[in-house]
Amino acid sequence: MTYKLICSDIDGTLLDKNRELSQMTIQEIQRVSPIPFVLISSRMPKAMRHLQNRLGNTSAPIIAYNGGLVLHNNRILHSAFIDNAVLEAVIFLCEKTAIHLSLYSEDEWFVPEMDFWANRESENTKVIPIVKSSKSVLSQWKNEGKGAHKMMCMGDEAEIDVLYKTLENSFSNEIMLYRSKPTYIEISHHSVSKKTAIDVLLKNCYPTFSMKNIVAFGDNYNDIEMLKAVGLGVAVANAIKEVLQIADKITDTNKNDGVAKTIKELF
């Protein structure tokens, strides 16, 4: 099979132990150019563009928010907001707890305060959020006809467990819930996934390619559908067992340049 497109998750897959792109990763991705290399992540676009800059592939599309927002040269190819009624309910539920609620729409990230969680995410993603109460953000979005591409709840694992079960029971037809860590819940529109986003990409940017022409890399639950759909689904060795079980190939860990090693091997 001829592979013509590479898609990669970021955190836990592409980045090294310092949450950076290693020199080997940069070199290998640049070496195989002009094969498009597409970043596909739960991150916001702003937290992905500095990585594109380092890779020297700023003209490649970006798949953000687990597929909730697909961009190419700043043109929106696909966008799926969470209904504001769901956001209102999540705000109400979080108010009764110590859980931090981050709200994301396009390239904006809102936090109620710069607490431990906001500071840690900011350090990890190299993005500074806007401090604004969740209720004010909701009011603003209602007036603007906008909504959240992603909500992220962060806090004590026991409180996160309870919130996850409540949201799953109440809104399973409207939102997609994803535990990226025991202390995190990432929430997106129920219709989106990394696979559906790749479908958008193929239709709009690479109409002569098929899923079979794609190599994809991942490590976590939100990568499973994508890895199963593409021509070659590659798991890094540090991936969760559910990903390791469905992968076509297992490479080295993210900390040991697993993505770069497989690119070198295949191309």
Coordinates of C-alpha atoms in Angstrom, one line a residue:
M1 CA 0.0 0.0 0.0
T2 CA 1.2 3.5 -0.9
Y3 CA 0.9 5.8 2.1
K4 CA 0.3 9.4 1.1
L5 CA -0.7 11.1 4.3
I6 CA 0.5 11.0 8.0
C7 CA -1.8 11.9 10.9
S8 CA -0.6 12.1 14.5
D9 CA -1.9 12.7 17.9
I10 CA 0.2 15.0 20.0
D11 CA 0.3 14.4 23.7
G12 CA 1.6 11.0 24.7
T13 CA 2.3 10.2 21.1
L14 CA 4.4 12.8 19.2
L15 CA 5.9 14.8 22.0
D16 CA 8.9 13.7 24.1
K17 CA 9.3 13.6 27.9
N18 CA 9.6 17.4 27.9
R19 CA 6.4 17.8 25.9
E20 CA 8.5 19.0 23.0
L21 CA 9.3 17.9 19.5
S22 CA 12.6 16.0 19.5
Q23 CA 15.2 16.8 16.9
M24 CA 14.8 13.4 15.4
T25 CA 11.0 13.9 15.0
I26 CA 11.5 17.2 13.3
Q27 CA 14.1 15.8 11.0
E28 CA 12.1 12.8 9.9
I29 CA 8.9 14.7 9.3
Q30 CA 10.8 17.3 7.2
R31 CA 12.7 14.5 5.4
V32 CA 9.5 12.9 4.1
S33 CA 8.0 16.2 2.9
P34 CA 6.0 16.8 0.7
I35 CA 3.9 13.9 2.3
P36 CA 1.4 15.9 4.3
F37 CA 1.8 15.6 8.1
V38 CA -1.4 16.5 9.9
L39 CA -1.6 17.2 13.7
I40 CA -4.8 15.7 15.1
S41 CA -5.5 16.4 18.8
S42 CA -7.9 17.4 21.5
R43 CA -5.9 20.6 21.8
M44 CA -7.0 24.0 20.5
P45 CA -5.5 25.3 17.3
K46 CA -3.3 27.9 19.1
A47 CA -1.7 25.0 21.1
M48 CA -0.9 23.3 17.8
R49 CA 0.4 26.1 15.6
H50 CA 3.8 26.5 17.5
L51 CA 4.4 22.8 16.8
Q52 CA 3.6 23.3 13.1
N53 CA 6.0 26.2 13.0
R54 CA 8.8 24.0 14.5
L55 CA 8.0 21.3 11.9
G56 CA 8.0 23.8 9.1
N57 CA 4.6 22.6 7.8
T58 CA 2.3 25.6 8.6
S59 CA 0.4 25.0 5.3
A60 CA -0.9 21.6 6.5
P61 CA -4.5 21.3 7.8
I62 CA -5.1 21.2 11.6
I63 CA -7.6 18.9 13.3
A64 CA -8.4 20.4 16.8
Y65 CA -10.8 19.5 19.6
N66 CA -10.8 15.7 18.7
G67 CA -12.4 16.6 15.3
G68 CA -14.7 19.4 16.5
L69 CA -12.8 22.0 14.4
V70 CA -11.0 21.3 11.2
L71 CA -8.9 24.1 9.7
H72 CA -6.9 24.6 6.5
N73 CA -5.0 27.9 6.0
N74 CA -7.3 29.4 8.7
R75 CA -10.4 28.4 6.6
I76 CA -13.0 26.4 8.7
L77 CA -13.7 23.1 6.9
H78 CA -15.8 21.7 9.8
S79 CA -17.1 23.1 13.1
A80 CA -19.3 21.4 15.8
F81 CA -20.3 23.3 18.9
I82 CA -21.8 21.7 22.0
D83 CA -25.3 23.0 22.7
N84 CA -25.4 25.8 25.1
A85 CA -28.1 24.1 27.2
V86 CA -25.6 21.4 27.9
L87 CA -23.0 23.9 28.8
E88 CA -25.4 25.6 31.2
A89 CA -26.0 22.2 32.9
V90 CA -22.3 21.5 33.2
I91 CA -21.6 24.9 34.7
F92 CA -24.4 24.2 37.3
L93 CA -22.9 20.8 38.2
C94 CA -19.4 22.1 38.5
E95 CA -20.5 25.0 40.8
K96 CA -21.4 22.4 43.4
T97 CA -17.8 21.1 43.4
A98 CA -14.2 22.2 43.4
I99 CA -13.9 21.1 39.8
H100 CA -12.2 23.5 37.4
L101 CA -14.1 24.1 34.1
S102 CA -12.2 25.4 31.0
L103 CA -14.2 26.5 28.0
Y104 CA -12.9 26.5 24.4
S105 CA -14.2 28.0 21.2
E106 CA -12.1 28.3 18.1
D107 CA -8.9 30.0 19.3
E108 CA -10.2 31.2 22.6
W109 CA -9.8 29.5 26.0
F110 CA -11.7 30.8 29.0
V111 CA -11.0 30.0 32.7
P112 CA -12.7 31.3 35.8
E113 CA -9.4 32.0 37.5
M114 CA -5.7 31.1 37.1
D115 CA -5.7 28.2 39.5
F116 CA -3.5 25.1 39.6
W117 CA -5.3 23.5 36.7
A118 CA -5.2 26.6 34.4
N119 CA -1.6 27.2 35.2
R120 CA -0.6 23.6 34.5
E121 CA -2.5 23.5 31.2
S122 CA -1.1 26.8 30.1
E123 CA 2.5 25.6 30.8
N124 CA 1.8 22.3 28.9
T125 CA 0.2 23.9 25.8
K126 CA 2.1 27.3 25.8
V127 CA -1.3 29.1 25.6
I128 CA -2.4 31.8 28.0
P129 CA -6.2 31.7 28.8
I130 CA -8.7 34.5 29.1
V131 CA -10.0 34.9 32.7
K132 CA -13.7 35.2 32.7
S133 CA -16.5 33.5 34.6
S134 CA -18.2 30.6 32.9
K135 CA -21.6 32.2 33.2
S136 CA -20.3 35.4 31.4
V137 CA -18.8 33.2 28.7
L138 CA -22.1 31.4 28.2
S139 CA -24.0 34.7 28.0
Q140 CA -21.5 36.0 25.5
W141 CA -21.8 32.9 23.3
K142 CA -25.6 33.0 23.4
N143 CA -25.5 36.6 22.1
E144 CA -22.9 35.7 19.4
G145 CA -24.6 32.5 18.3
K146 CA -21.5 30.5 19.3
G147 CA -20.8 27.6 21.6
A148 CA -18.0 25.5 23.0
H149 CA -15.9 23.3 20.8
K150 CA -14.6 21.7 23.9
M151 CA -15.2 21.8 27.7
M152 CA -12.6 20.4 30.0
C153 CA -13.3 19.5 33.6
M154 CA -10.3 19.0 35.9
G155 CA -10.2 18.2 39.6
D156 CA -10.1 15.5 42.3
E157 CA -10.5 12.0 40.8
A158 CA -13.4 11.1 43.1
E159 CA -15.3 14.3 42.1
I160 CA -14.5 13.7 38.4
D161 CA -15.8 10.1 38.7
V162 CA -19.2 11.4 40.0
L163 CA -19.4 14.2 37.3
Y164 CA -18.5 11.8 34.5
K165 CA -21.3 9.3 35.5
T166 CA -23.8 12.2 35.8
L167 CA -23.0 13.6 32.4
E168 CA -23.0 10.1 30.8
N169 CA -26.4 9.4 32.2
S170 CA -27.9 12.8 31.3
F171 CA -26.3 13.8 28.0
S172 CA -25.0 10.7 26.2
N173 CA -26.9 11.6 23.0
E174 CA -25.5 15.1 22.9
I175 CA -21.9 15.0 24.0
M176 CA -18.8 12.8 23.7
L177 CA -17.0 12.2 27.0
Y178 CA -13.3 11.3 27.2
R179 CA -11.1 10.7 30.3
S180 CA -7.7 11.8 29.0
K181 CA -6.4 11.4 32.6
P182 CA -8.1 10.2 35.9
T183 CA -8.4 13.9 36.9
Y184 CA -9.7 15.1 33.5
I185 CA -12.9 15.0 31.5
E186 CA -12.8 16.3 28.0
I187 CA -16.2 17.0 26.4
S188 CA -17.0 17.5 22.7
H189 CA -20.1 17.3 20.5
H190 CA -21.3 13.8 20.2
S191 CA -21.0 13.7 16.4
V192 CA -17.2 14.3 16.2
S193 CA -14.2 12.0 16.3
K194 CA -10.8 11.9 14.8
K195 CA -12.1 9.6 12.1
T196 CA -14.9 11.9 11.1
A197 CA -12.4 14.7 10.9
I198 CA -10.2 12.8 8.6
D199 CA -13.2 12.1 6.4
V200 CA -13.6 15.9 6.2
L201 CA -9.9 16.3 5.4
L202 CA -10.0 13.7 2.6
K203 CA -13.1 15.3 1.0
N204 CA -11.9 18.9 1.1
C205 CA -8.1 18.7 0.9
Y206 CA -7.1 15.3 -0.5
P207 CA -9.9 14.0 -2.7
T208 CA -7.6 11.5 -4.5
F209 CA -6.6 9.9 -1.2
S210 CA -8.5 7.2 0.6
M211 CA -8.3 6.0 4.3
K212 CA -6.1 3.2 3.1
N213 CA -3.4 5.8 2.1
I214 CA -3.1 7.1 5.6
V215 CA -0.7 6.2 8.4
A216 CA -2.0 7.4 11.8
F217 CA -0.3 7.4 15.3
G218 CA -2.0 7.5 18.7
D219 CA -2.0 6.4 22.3
N220 CA -5.4 6.8 23.9
Y221 CA -9.1 6.1 23.7
N222 CA -9.9 9.0 21.4
D223 CA -7.4 7.5 18.9
I224 CA -9.0 4.1 18.6
E225 CA -11.6 4.8 15.9
M226 CA -9.0 6.6 13.8
L227 CA -6.4 3.9 14.1
K228 CA -8.9 1.2 13.1
A229 CA -10.1 3.2 10.1
V230 CA -6.8 4.1 8.4
G231 CA -4.5 2.0 6.2
L232 CA -1.9 1.6 9.0
G233 CA -2.8 2.4 12.6
V234 CA 0.3 2.7 14.8
A235 CA 0.3 2.7 18.6
V236 CA 3.2 4.1 20.6
A237 CA 4.4 1.5 23.1
N238 CA 3.2 3.6 26.0
A239 CA -0.4 3.5 24.7
I240 CA -3.2 2.2 26.8
K241 CA -3.9 -1.5 26.4
E242 CA -7.1 -1.0 24.4
V243 CA -5.1 0.9 21.7
L244 CA -2.3 -1.6 21.7
Q245 CA -4.8 -4.4 21.1
I246 CA -6.3 -2.8 18.0
A247 CA -3.2 -1.3 16.4
D248 CA -1.8 -2.7 13.2
K249 CA 1.7 -1.9 14.4
I250 CA 3.3 -0.9 17.7
T251 CA 6.3 1.4 17.7
D252 CA 8.6 2.7 20.4
T253 CA 7.3 5.0 23.1
N254 CA 6.7 8.7 22.6
K255 CA 9.8 9.4 24.8
N256 CA 11.9 7.3 22.5
D257 CA 10.9 8.8 19.2
G258 CA 8.4 6.1 18.3
V259 CA 6.6 8.2 15.6
A260 CA 9.9 9.3 14.0
K261 CA 11.3 5.7 14.0
T262 CA 8.2 4.4 12.1
I263 CA 8.3 7.2 9.6
K264 CA 12.0 6.4 9.0
E265 CA 11.1 2.7 8.6
L266 CA 8.1 3.3 6.2
F267 CA 9.4 6.1 4.1

